[in-house]
């Protein structure tokens, strides 16, 4: 879509890639092909959403990056562009903590509130390629509530070696495998009319998700940005994905998730099917669940454990009964930021790892300043009750630190009929089944109850 395209790197309407010897500028062309390459093109592959149109926004190809270039890029023609697929973010060097600045934050907020005629722009974000030494909750773009952040799985179901993990990742798609062989890469369009079999990284994962979301919009143009997240949570699958480090677990309403893959691999068929009959989710509310602001020392051995008991604003207009995103806004300093480890457990017992060890991050000055750590793992849960925050050090040398703020931000709805049904089925299954049988049956139960709910609508 030439009309919706723009070049913010050189301020003109023609986002042509500049030739470089390392083919650095092939990135956008490769991502675009994954989404929109024509069906039966006889050159290479097919776009996930081959009826879609793609607009090119060139914005990374200058020696500096500014807030205004980012903001302009993600708010370019929000009534024409439905989905923004972003395979970029702060440096993945395992020691950066960075996120959107003022203008870009405002652009994202405007996008979800006003884009697409008020249904909200869909922002798809690559969770980052920093590997196990990085944590995508330190990337404020990927961990934003307004973006759907996507991690990679590889062809044999394992994690990619470049995968970062964090509690804000919503789902995964497939990207290149561990071996550098042609079959293990992603096939897509390349520069100069060519084709590549080697597109890679979470950069290649996010556009696949953008394609799947385009299919969902093709099936139901009324989906809001939050509907898209609900559909992702409900239809993504564990399948054969396996994570050597983090177990798959079920949250308080029975939804299965993993710290690395989110709710699993996207299932385009299931998502489109559910999208067709989907009823827009109810209004969203925001409640400050509580806040601790007195400085508390983090012990060098052992850990600091804090609790907050909340009624989730019950009785007030902004009561949140069914969670979507949860943010823990944290201010903390320490003699070594990379050795900090932070977990948070919901009243229904779901533990989110908000921050893992980052061995390369030796910051001792900045720490985290009102940083919004986000988790999607308590999706659908009842937030009322006691939340537990655990902060400790996991490095080799003893460290010191002070936690100065923990504010619990709850976001979600007051009604969500489908969740009640899932919980009921989950609990009756729990009561009836033996533990081994349970695992196999639960997915079916959730799926059956969803089916019956949607066939009623
Ligand atoms: C396109 O692909 C062909 C065949 O692999 C190759 O010979 C050619 O050099 C490529 N063109 C460019 C511009 O890289
Ligand atoms: C952290 O903050 C406390 C209280 O403000 C201060 O005493 C301490 O020196 C700080 N530690 C680091 C590592 O900056
Ligand atoms: C956080 O959870 C992880 C995984 O269960 C665990 O290994 C770690 O010790 C926990 N850290 C703290 C500070 O509780």
GROMACS .gro file of C-alpha atoms and ligand atoms in nm:
model
  499
    1UNK     CA    1   0.000   0.000   0.000
    2UNK     CA    2   0.206   0.288  -0.132
    3UNK     CA    3  -0.030   0.554   0.004
    4UNK     CA    4   0.019   0.433   0.361
    5UNK     CA    5   0.396   0.399   0.329
    6UNK     CA    6   0.652   0.653   0.444
    7UNK     CA    7   1.024   0.699   0.495
    8UNK     CA    8   1.094   0.862   0.831
    9UNK     CA    9   1.468   0.801   0.793
   10UNK     CA   10   1.490   1.046   0.504
   11UNK     CA   11   1.151   1.216   0.527
   12UNK     CA   12   0.993   1.130   0.197
   13UNK     CA   13   0.713   0.898   0.083
   14UNK     CA   14   0.949   0.633  -0.062
   15UNK     CA   15   1.076   0.381   0.194
   16UNK     CA   16   1.320   0.208  -0.042
   17UNK     CA   17   1.584   0.000   0.135
   18UNK     CA   18   1.935   0.136   0.097
   19UNK     CA   19   2.179  -0.125  -0.029
   20UNK     CA   20   2.437  -0.239   0.228
   21UNK     CA   21   2.694  -0.516   0.194
   22UNK     CA   22   2.561  -0.697   0.499
   23UNK     CA   23   2.204  -0.681   0.370
   24UNK     CA   24   2.102  -0.512   0.692
   25UNK     CA   25   1.828  -0.326   0.511
   26UNK     CA   26   1.658  -0.641   0.390
   27UNK     CA   27   1.485  -0.664   0.729
   28UNK     CA   28   1.163  -0.483   0.639
   29UNK     CA   29   1.126  -0.657   0.302
   30UNK     CA   30   1.167  -0.995   0.467
   31UNK     CA   31   0.915  -0.916   0.741
   32UNK     CA   32   0.666  -0.778   0.486
   33UNK     CA   33   0.677  -1.096   0.276
   34UNK     CA   34   0.591  -1.313   0.573
   35UNK     CA   35   0.268  -1.119   0.618
   36UNK     CA   36   0.157  -1.029   0.267
   37UNK     CA   37   0.344  -1.224  -0.003
   38UNK     CA   38   0.096  -1.312  -0.279
   39UNK     CA   39  -0.048  -1.661  -0.295
   40UNK     CA   40   0.089  -1.883  -0.575
   41UNK     CA   41   0.362  -1.635  -0.660
   42UNK     CA   42   0.603  -1.898  -0.797
   43UNK     CA   43   0.898  -1.717  -0.641
   44UNK     CA   44   0.904  -1.797  -0.274
   45UNK     CA   45   0.660  -1.887  -0.003
   46UNK     CA   46   0.329  -1.724   0.071
   47UNK     CA   47   0.225  -1.454   0.314
   48UNK     CA   48   0.030  -1.570   0.619
   49UNK     CA   49  -0.240  -1.317   0.525
   50UNK     CA   50  -0.199  -1.314   0.147
   51UNK     CA   51  -0.507  -1.097   0.097
   52UNK     CA   52  -0.359  -0.823   0.312
   53UNK     CA   53  -0.174  -0.516   0.195
   54UNK     CA   54   0.144  -0.402   0.355
   55UNK     CA   55   0.276  -0.049   0.401
   56UNK     CA   56   0.647   0.011   0.445
   57UNK     CA   57   0.766   0.245   0.718
   58UNK     CA   58   1.140   0.310   0.703
   59UNK     CA   59   1.257   0.437   1.041
   60UNK     CA   60   1.570   0.255   1.158
   61UNK     CA   61   1.816   0.352   0.885
   62UNK     CA   62   1.981   0.661   1.030
   63UNK     CA   63   2.268   0.684   1.276
   64UNK     CA   64   2.046   0.804   1.561
   65UNK     CA   65   1.698   0.728   1.684
   66UNK     CA   66   1.462   0.989   1.820
   67UNK     CA   67   1.140   0.977   2.013
   68UNK     CA   68   0.970   1.169   1.735
   69UNK     CA   69   1.073   0.921   1.463
   70UNK     CA   70   0.943   0.631   1.673
   71UNK     CA   71   0.622   0.813   1.759
   72UNK     CA   72   0.561   0.916   1.396
   73UNK     CA   73   0.623   0.562   1.274
   74UNK     CA   74   0.384   0.387   1.508
   75UNK     CA   75   0.114   0.648   1.460
   76UNK     CA   76   0.138   0.677   1.084
   77UNK     CA   77  -0.212   0.680   0.930
   78UNK     CA   78  -0.386   0.496   1.214
   79UNK     CA   79  -0.720   0.501   1.033
   80UNK     CA   80  -0.570   0.320   0.733
   81UNK     CA   81  -0.314   0.090   0.891
   82UNK     CA   82  -0.471  -0.178   1.114
   83UNK     CA   83  -0.166  -0.361   1.243
   84UNK     CA   84   0.184  -0.231   1.316
   85UNK     CA   85   0.447  -0.502   1.322
   86UNK     CA   86   0.762  -0.396   1.502
   87UNK     CA   87   1.074  -0.612   1.494
   88UNK     CA   88   1.290  -0.358   1.674
   89UNK     CA   89   1.356  -0.224   2.022
   90UNK     CA   90   1.631  -0.140   2.269
   91UNK     CA   91   1.972  -0.306   2.223
   92UNK     CA   92   1.962  -0.672   2.323
   93UNK     CA   93   2.294  -0.667   2.504
   94UNK     CA   94   2.165  -0.798   2.834
   95UNK     CA   95   2.230  -0.476   3.022
   96UNK     CA   96   1.991  -0.223   2.873
   97UNK     CA   97   1.674  -0.112   3.049
   98UNK     CA   98   1.485   0.110   2.810
   99UNK     CA   99   1.141   0.181   2.678
  100UNK     CA  100   0.928   0.426   2.487
  101UNK     CA  101   0.971   0.795   2.568
  102UNK     CA  102   0.699   1.053   2.611
  103UNK     CA  103   0.589   1.101   2.249
  104UNK     CA  104   0.601   0.731   2.166
  105UNK     CA  105   0.405   0.641   2.479
  106UNK     CA  106   0.145   0.900   2.383
  107UNK     CA  107   0.139   0.766   2.026
  108UNK     CA  108   0.077   0.412   2.155
  109UNK     CA  109  -0.196   0.528   2.392
  110UNK     CA  110  -0.361   0.723   2.110
  111UNK     CA  111  -0.321   0.423   1.881
  112UNK     CA  112  -0.506   0.179   2.106
  113UNK     CA  113  -0.771   0.435   2.202
  114UNK     CA  114  -0.836   0.610   1.872
  115UNK     CA  115  -0.677   0.406   1.594
  116UNK     CA  116  -0.893   0.198   1.359
  117UNK     CA  117  -1.199   0.410   1.426
  118UNK     CA  118  -1.163   0.362   1.804
  119UNK     CA  119  -1.121  -0.016   1.794
  120UNK     CA  120  -0.753   0.036   1.849
  121UNK     CA  121  -0.434  -0.011   1.650
  122UNK     CA  122  -0.282  -0.356   1.692
  123UNK     CA  123   0.086  -0.336   1.788
  124UNK     CA  124   0.279  -0.658   1.744
  125UNK     CA  125   0.623  -0.662   1.900
  126UNK     CA  126   0.919  -0.899   1.870
  127UNK     CA  127   1.019  -0.993   2.223
  128UNK     CA  128   1.390  -0.954   2.143
  129UNK     CA  129   1.698  -1.162   2.060
  130UNK     CA  130   1.907  -1.116   2.373
  131UNK     CA  131   1.897  -1.486   2.463
  132UNK     CA  132   1.895  -1.622   2.816
  133UNK     CA  133   2.123  -1.336   2.927
  134UNK     CA  134   1.848  -1.082   2.870
  135UNK     CA  135   1.495  -1.035   3.003
  136UNK     CA  136   1.227  -0.886   2.780
  137UNK     CA  137   1.062  -0.720   3.080
  138UNK     CA  138   1.357  -0.476   3.059
  139UNK     CA  139   1.232  -0.381   2.710
  140UNK     CA  140   0.953  -0.134   2.769
  141UNK     CA  141   0.814  -0.171   2.415
  142UNK     CA  142   0.771  -0.548   2.429
  143UNK     CA  143   0.648  -0.537   2.788
  144UNK     CA  144   0.388  -0.267   2.725
  145UNK     CA  145   0.023  -0.363   2.775
  146UNK     CA  146  -0.053  -0.199   2.443
  147UNK     CA  147   0.170  -0.432   2.244
  148UNK     CA  148   0.133  -0.803   2.183
  149UNK     CA  149   0.481  -0.938   2.228
  150UNK     CA  150   0.576  -1.251   2.045
  151UNK     CA  151   0.859  -1.495   2.113
  152UNK     CA  152   0.999  -1.770   1.886
  153UNK     CA  153   0.972  -2.144   1.893
  154UNK     CA  154   1.188  -2.351   1.661
  155UNK     CA  155   1.104  -2.631   1.419
  156UNK     CA  156   1.152  -2.907   1.680
  157UNK     CA  157   0.945  -2.729   1.947
  158UNK     CA  158   1.232  -2.605   2.156
  159UNK     CA  159   1.322  -2.249   2.238
  160UNK     CA  160   1.552  -2.063   2.005
  161UNK     CA  161   1.891  -1.988   2.160
  162UNK     CA  162   1.831  -1.617   2.105
  163UNK     CA  163   1.497  -1.622   2.290
  164UNK     CA  164   1.456  -1.395   2.587
  165UNK     CA  165   1.198  -1.489   2.842
  166UNK     CA  166   0.965  -1.270   3.044
  167UNK     CA  167   0.619  -1.261   3.196
  168UNK     CA  168   0.486  -1.006   2.948
  169UNK     CA  169   0.518  -1.231   2.639
  170UNK     CA  170   0.172  -1.324   2.519
  171UNK     CA  171   0.241  -1.598   2.262
  172UNK     CA  172   0.490  -1.744   2.015
  173UNK     CA  173   0.529  -1.835   1.649
  174UNK     CA  174   0.795  -2.035   1.464
  175UNK     CA  175   1.126  -1.892   1.357
  176UNK     CA  176   1.464  -2.028   1.250
  177UNK     CA  177   1.606  -2.332   1.421
  178UNK     CA  178   1.929  -2.387   1.602
  179UNK     CA  179   2.129  -2.517   1.309
  180UNK     CA  180   2.235  -2.279   1.039
  181UNK     CA  181   2.089  -2.489   0.762
  182UNK     CA  182   1.847  -2.366   0.501
  183UNK     CA  183   1.551  -2.572   0.622
  184UNK     CA  184   1.583  -2.415   0.963
  185UNK     CA  185   1.526  -2.057   0.843
  186UNK     CA  186   1.211  -1.866   0.753
  187UNK     CA  187   1.136  -1.843   0.379
  188UNK     CA  188   1.024  -1.504   0.257
  189UNK     CA  189   1.076  -1.226   0.005
  190UNK     CA  190   1.413  -1.057  -0.015
  191UNK     CA  191   1.566  -0.752  -0.180
  192UNK     CA  192   1.595  -0.721  -0.558
  193UNK     CA  193   1.317  -0.960  -0.644
  194UNK     CA  194   1.489  -1.246  -0.467
  195UNK     CA  195   1.384  -1.493  -0.208
  196UNK     CA  196   1.555  -1.598   0.114
  197UNK     CA  197   1.532  -1.911   0.323
  198UNK     CA  198   1.720  -1.753   0.609
  199UNK     CA  199   1.506  -1.493   0.775
  200UNK     CA  200   1.555  -1.535   1.148
  201UNK     CA  201   1.511  -1.429   1.509
  202UNK     CA  202   1.210  -1.299   1.693
  203UNK     CA  203   1.216  -1.042   1.411
  204UNK     CA  204   1.075  -1.318   1.192
  205UNK     CA  205   0.833  -1.435   1.461
  206UNK     CA  206   0.644  -1.107   1.511
  207UNK     CA  207   0.537  -1.067   1.145
  208UNK     CA  208   0.390  -1.418   1.143
  209UNK     CA  209   0.174  -1.308   1.434
  210UNK     CA  210   0.083  -0.988   1.249
  211UNK     CA  211  -0.031  -1.212   0.963
  212UNK     CA  212  -0.243  -1.425   1.193
  213UNK     CA  213  -0.402  -1.113   1.345
  214UNK     CA  214  -0.474  -0.986   0.993
  215UNK     CA  215  -0.660  -1.313   0.927
  216UNK     CA  216  -0.860  -1.262   1.246
  217UNK     CA  217  -0.950  -0.909   1.131
  218UNK     CA  218  -1.040  -1.045   0.789
  219UNK     CA  219  -1.285  -1.277   0.967
  220UNK     CA  220  -1.419  -1.007   1.198
  221UNK     CA  221  -1.333  -0.645   1.138
  222UNK     CA  222  -1.494  -0.538   1.467
  223UNK     CA  223  -1.228  -0.691   1.692
  224UNK     CA  224  -1.073  -0.439   1.931
  225UNK     CA  225  -0.707  -0.438   2.034
  226UNK     CA  226  -0.810  -0.614   2.355
  227UNK     CA  227  -1.027  -0.870   2.175
  228UNK     CA  228  -0.711  -0.963   1.985
  229UNK     CA  229  -0.525  -1.023   2.311
  230UNK     CA  230  -0.811  -1.229   2.457
  231UNK     CA  231  -0.827  -1.438   2.140
  232UNK     CA  232  -0.451  -1.490   2.157
  233UNK     CA  233  -0.469  -1.607   2.518
  234UNK     CA  234  -0.763  -1.841   2.453
  235UNK     CA  235  -0.653  -2.004   2.128
  236UNK     CA  236  -0.273  -2.028   2.153
  237UNK     CA  237  -0.155  -2.382   2.217
  238UNK     CA  238   0.113  -2.562   2.408
  239UNK     CA  239   0.132  -2.835   2.140
  240UNK     CA  240   0.481  -2.986   2.145
  241UNK     CA  241   0.657  -2.674   2.268
  242UNK     CA  242   0.904  -2.755   2.537
  243UNK     CA  243   1.111  -2.536   2.756
  244UNK     CA  244   1.404  -2.690   2.937
  245UNK     CA  245   1.405  -2.427   3.210
  246UNK     CA  246   1.051  -2.320   3.291
  247UNK     CA  247   0.759  -2.553   3.338
  248UNK     CA  248   0.423  -2.513   3.173
  249UNK     CA  249   0.172  -2.418   3.440
  250UNK     CA  250  -0.194  -2.333   3.469
  251UNK     CA  251  -0.305  -2.005   3.617
  252UNK     CA  252  -0.593  -1.961   3.860
  253UNK     CA  253  -0.858  -1.998   3.590
  254UNK     CA  254  -0.692  -2.298   3.424
  255UNK     CA  255  -0.522  -2.123   3.132
  256UNK     CA  256  -0.191  -2.290   3.048
  257UNK     CA  257   0.114  -2.067   3.012
  258UNK     CA  258   0.489  -2.073   3.008
  259UNK     CA  259   0.740  -1.805   3.108
  260UNK     CA  260   0.911  -1.825   2.769
  261UNK     CA  261   0.636  -1.901   2.518
  262UNK     CA  262   0.351  -1.711   2.683
  263UNK     CA  263   0.022  -1.892   2.617
  264UNK     CA  264   0.187  -2.104   2.346
  265UNK     CA  265   0.208  -2.105   1.970
  266UNK     CA  266  -0.056  -1.908   1.779
  267UNK     CA  267  -0.322  -2.122   1.617
  268UNK     CA  268  -0.449  -1.927   1.315
  269UNK     CA  269  -0.735  -2.168   1.243
  270UNK     CA  270  -0.869  -2.163   1.597
  271UNK     CA  271  -0.828  -1.789   1.621
  272UNK     CA  272  -1.015  -1.715   1.300
  273UNK     CA  273  -1.293  -1.954   1.399
  274UNK     CA  274  -1.335  -1.793   1.737
  275UNK     CA  275  -1.300  -1.443   1.590
  276UNK     CA  276  -1.602  -1.496   1.365
  277UNK     CA  277  -1.851  -1.516   1.654
  278UNK     CA  278  -1.658  -1.312   1.904
  279UNK     CA  279  -1.849  -1.059   2.113
  280UNK     CA  280  -1.647  -0.751   2.204
  281UNK     CA  281  -1.507  -0.780   2.555
  282UNK     CA  282  -1.659  -0.553   2.820
  283UNK     CA  283  -1.517  -0.217   2.921
  284UNK     CA  284  -1.174  -0.207   3.079
  285UNK     CA  285  -1.104  -0.062   3.424
  286UNK     CA  286  -0.786   0.031   3.606
  287UNK     CA  287  -0.734  -0.004   3.979
  288UNK     CA  288  -0.432   0.077   4.192
  289UNK     CA  289  -0.434  -0.238   4.403
  290UNK     CA  290  -0.201  -0.089   4.662
  291UNK     CA  291   0.142   0.058   4.707
  292UNK     CA  292   0.436   0.019   4.942
  293UNK     CA  293   0.665   0.320   4.945
  294UNK     CA  294   0.884   0.284   5.256
  295UNK     CA  295   1.238   0.179   5.159
  296UNK     CA  296   1.312  -0.184   5.249
  297UNK     CA  297   1.655  -0.348   5.245
  298UNK     CA  298   1.704  -0.656   5.031
  299UNK     CA  299   1.904  -0.907   5.234
  300UNK     CA  300   2.229  -1.031   5.077
  301UNK     CA  301   2.136  -1.389   5.160
  302UNK     CA  302   1.771  -1.480   5.145
  303UNK     CA  303   1.511  -1.245   5.011
  304UNK     CA  304   1.279  -0.959   5.083
  305UNK     CA  305   0.915  -1.070   5.090
  306UNK     CA  306   0.640  -0.808   5.078
  307UNK     CA  307   0.264  -0.849   5.065
  308UNK     CA  308  -0.019  -0.629   4.950
  309UNK     CA  309  -0.378  -0.715   5.023
  310UNK     CA  310  -0.629  -0.561   4.787
  311UNK     CA  311  -1.002  -0.549   4.726
  312UNK     CA  312  -0.927  -0.451   4.364
  313UNK     CA  313  -1.138  -0.133   4.411
  314UNK     CA  314  -1.452  -0.335   4.482
  315UNK     CA  315  -1.749  -0.110   4.546
  316UNK     CA  316  -1.597   0.164   4.336
  317UNK     CA  317  -1.657   0.243   3.972
  318UNK     CA  318  -1.319   0.105   3.870
  319UNK     CA  319  -1.351  -0.238   4.034
  320UNK     CA  320  -1.147  -0.498   3.845
  321UNK     CA  321  -1.287  -0.848   3.884
  322UNK     CA  322  -1.129  -1.026   3.584
  323UNK     CA  323  -0.766  -0.947   3.516
  324UNK     CA  324  -0.608  -0.871   3.185
  325UNK     CA  325  -0.264  -0.716   3.244
  326UNK     CA  326  -0.100  -0.664   3.581
  327UNK     CA  327   0.183  -0.419   3.634
  328UNK     CA  328   0.418  -0.400   3.928
  329UNK     CA  329   0.571  -0.054   3.923
  330UNK     CA  330   0.901  -0.092   4.101
  331UNK     CA  331   1.177   0.140   4.215
  332UNK     CA  332   1.483  -0.044   4.336
  333UNK     CA  333   1.857   0.017   4.350
  334UNK     CA  334   2.137  -0.229   4.405
  335UNK     CA  335   2.511  -0.271   4.388
  336UNK     CA  336   2.452  -0.497   4.086
  337UNK     CA  337   2.126  -0.465   3.892
  338UNK     CA  338   2.189  -0.780   3.690
  339UNK     CA  339   2.183  -0.997   4.003
  340UNK     CA  340   1.834  -0.891   4.103
  341UNK     CA  341   1.556  -1.146   4.077
  342UNK     CA  342   1.193  -1.045   4.131
  343UNK     CA  343   0.886  -1.270   4.147
  344UNK     CA  344   0.525  -1.182   4.213
  345UNK     CA  345   0.250  -1.425   4.313
  346UNK     CA  346  -0.119  -1.351   4.267
  347UNK     CA  347  -0.389  -1.431   4.525
  348UNK     CA  348  -0.487  -1.731   4.310
  349UNK     CA  349  -0.132  -1.863   4.340
  350UNK     CA  350   0.014  -1.780   4.000
  351UNK     CA  351   0.381  -1.693   4.023
  352UNK     CA  352   0.520  -1.455   3.760
  353UNK     CA  353   0.894  -1.406   3.726
  354UNK     CA  354   0.909  -1.030   3.679
  355UNK     CA  355   1.286  -1.013   3.646
  356UNK     CA  356   1.546  -1.285   3.592
  357UNK     CA  357   1.919  -1.260   3.638
  358UNK     CA  358   2.104  -1.071   3.367
  359UNK     CA  359   2.470  -1.164   3.420
  360UNK     CA  360   2.601  -0.884   3.194
  361UNK     CA  361   2.414  -0.602   3.363
  362UNK     CA  362   2.654  -0.452   3.618
  363UNK     CA  363   2.472  -0.124   3.670
  364UNK     CA  364   2.512  -0.002   4.028
  365UNK     CA  365   2.371   0.349   3.995
  366UNK     CA  366   2.043   0.367   3.809
  367UNK     CA  367   1.858   0.053   3.915
  368UNK     CA  368   1.492   0.062   3.816
  369UNK     CA  369   1.304   0.387   3.854
  370UNK     CA  370   0.927   0.341   3.861
  371UNK     CA  371   0.970   0.063   3.606
  372UNK     CA  372   0.642  -0.106   3.508
  373UNK     CA  373   0.715  -0.479   3.515
  374UNK     CA  374   0.424  -0.649   3.341
  375UNK     CA  375   0.274  -0.995   3.360
  376UNK     CA  376   0.008  -1.155   3.142
  377UNK     CA  377   0.006  -1.477   3.343
  378UNK     CA  378  -0.283  -1.389   3.573
  379UNK     CA  379  -0.518  -1.336   3.275
  380UNK     CA  380  -0.878  -1.398   3.379
  381UNK     CA  381  -0.797  -1.428   3.750
  382UNK     CA  382  -0.977  -1.260   4.039
  383UNK     CA  383  -0.724  -1.008   4.176
  384UNK     CA  384  -0.882  -0.973   4.520
  385UNK     CA  385  -0.668  -1.100   4.805
  386UNK     CA  386  -0.302  -1.099   4.893
  387UNK     CA  387  -0.023  -1.044   4.639
  388UNK     CA  388   0.331  -1.143   4.731
  389UNK     CA  389   0.648  -0.985   4.597
  390UNK     CA  390   0.980  -1.164   4.643
  391UNK     CA  391   1.303  -0.978   4.571
  392UNK     CA  392   1.642  -1.146   4.601
  393UNK     CA  393   1.993  -1.163   4.457
  394UNK     CA  394   2.103  -1.455   4.244
  395UNK     CA  395   2.463  -1.367   4.154
  396UNK     CA  396   2.788  -1.510   4.279
  397UNK     CA  397   2.901  -1.214   4.491
  398UNK     CA  398   2.692  -1.078   4.779
  399UNK     CA  399   2.508  -0.757   4.685
  400UNK     CA  400   2.315  -0.482   4.858
  401UNK     CA  401   2.001  -0.309   4.752
  402UNK     CA  402   1.694  -0.117   4.858
  403UNK     CA  403   1.341  -0.160   4.728
  404UNK     CA  404   1.180   0.183   4.739
  405UNK     CA  405   0.845   0.131   4.576
  406UNK     CA  406   0.610  -0.145   4.475
  407UNK     CA  407   0.279  -0.030   4.329
  408UNK     CA  408   0.033  -0.287   4.205
  409UNK     CA  409  -0.168  -0.183   3.900
  410UNK     CA  410  -0.462  -0.401   3.803
  411UNK     CA  411  -0.623  -0.381   3.460
  412UNK     CA  412  -0.927  -0.572   3.345
  413UNK     CA  413  -1.303  -0.600   3.339
  414UNK     CA  414  -1.596  -0.629   3.576
  415UNK     CA  415  -1.767  -0.899   3.377
  416UNK     CA  416  -1.635  -1.169   3.146
  417UNK     CA  417  -1.885  -1.451   3.111
  418UNK     CA  418  -1.655  -1.684   2.924
  419UNK     CA  419  -1.408  -1.686   3.211
  420UNK     CA  420  -1.669  -1.793   3.465
  421UNK     CA  421  -1.752  -2.086   3.242
  422UNK     CA  422  -1.388  -2.185   3.200
  423UNK     CA  423  -1.332  -2.171   3.575
  424UNK     CA  424  -1.641  -2.380   3.646
  425UNK     CA  425  -1.535  -2.650   3.401
  426UNK     CA  426  -1.178  -2.638   3.524
  427UNK     CA  427  -1.280  -2.677   3.885
  428UNK     CA  428  -1.524  -2.957   3.824
  429UNK     CA  429  -1.251  -3.135   3.627
  430UNK     CA  430  -1.007  -3.076   3.909
  431UNK     CA  431  -1.250  -3.229   4.156
  432UNK     CA  432  -1.323  -3.529   3.938
  433UNK     CA  433  -0.997  -3.626   3.772
  434UNK     CA  434  -0.687  -3.791   3.895
  435UNK     CA  435  -0.380  -3.579   3.843
  436UNK     CA  436  -0.232  -3.768   3.546
  437UNK     CA  437  -0.553  -3.775   3.349
  438UNK     CA  438  -0.614  -3.415   3.432
  439UNK     CA  439  -0.343  -3.266   3.213
  440UNK     CA  440  -0.472  -3.431   2.898
  441UNK     CA  441  -0.832  -3.356   2.966
  442UNK     CA  442  -0.801  -2.998   3.070
  443UNK     CA  443  -0.729  -2.854   2.729
  444UNK     CA  444  -1.025  -3.036   2.584
  445UNK     CA  445  -1.244  -2.914   2.866
  446UNK     CA  446  -1.145  -2.553   2.812
  447UNK     CA  447  -1.195  -2.589   2.439
  448UNK     CA  448  -1.533  -2.757   2.481
  449UNK     CA  449  -1.660  -2.494   2.716
  450UNK     CA  450  -1.542  -2.220   2.479
  451UNK     CA  451  -1.716  -2.393   2.190
  452UNK     CA  452  -2.041  -2.422   2.378
  453UNK     CA  453  -2.026  -2.059   2.484
  454UNK     CA  454  -1.962  -1.936   2.135
  455UNK     CA  455  -2.221  -2.155   1.972
  456UNK     CA  456  -2.475  -1.996   2.210
  457UNK     CA  457  -2.386  -1.642   2.099
  458LIG     C1  458   1.937  -1.338  -0.633
  458LIG     O1  459   1.945  -1.478  -0.622
  458LIG     C2  460   2.028  -1.539  -0.719
  458LIG     C3  461   2.013  -1.688  -0.707
  458LIG     O2  462   2.037  -1.730  -0.576
  458LIG     C4  463   2.170  -1.491  -0.703
  458LIG     O3  464   2.253  -1.548  -0.801
  458LIG     C5  465   2.172  -1.339  -0.717
  458LIG     O4  466   2.301  -1.290  -0.688
  458LIG     C6  467   2.072  -1.276  -0.620
  458LIG     N1  468   2.064  -1.134  -0.647
  458LIG     C7  469   2.114  -1.043  -0.562
  458LIG     C8  470   2.100  -0.902  -0.604
  458LIG     O5  471   2.166  -1.073  -0.459
  459LIG     C1  472   2.021   0.287   4.740
  459LIG     O1  473   1.941   0.385   4.807
  459LIG     C2  474   1.973   0.397   4.946
  459LIG     C3  475   1.870   0.490   5.009
  459LIG     O2  476   1.841   0.599   4.927
  459LIG     C4  477   2.116   0.448   4.963
  459LIG     O3  478   2.148   0.461   5.098
  459LIG     C5  479   2.208   0.346   4.895
  459LIG     O4  480   2.342   0.393   4.898
  459LIG     C6  481   2.168   0.321   4.750
  459LIG     N1  482   2.245   0.207   4.697
  459LIG     C7  483   2.295   0.205   4.575
  459LIG     C8  484   2.369   0.085   4.534
  459LIG     O5  485   2.281   0.300   4.498
  460LIG     C1  486   1.170  -1.675   4.170
  460LIG     O1  487   1.115  -1.791   4.108
  460LIG     C2  488   1.214  -1.876   4.053
  460LIG     C3  489   1.142  -1.986   3.975
  460LIG     O2  490   1.050  -2.053   4.053
  460LIG     C4  491   1.301  -1.930   4.165
  460LIG     O3  492   1.401  -2.013   4.113
  460LIG     C5  493   1.365  -1.813   4.239
  460LIG     O4  494   1.438  -1.857   4.349
  460LIG     C6  495   1.260  -1.714   4.285
  460LIG     N1  496   1.323  -1.594   4.338
  460LIG     C7  497   1.282  -1.531   4.447
  460LIG     C8  498   1.353  -1.405   4.484
  460LIG     O5  499   1.190  -1.570   4.517
   0.00000   0.00000   0.00000
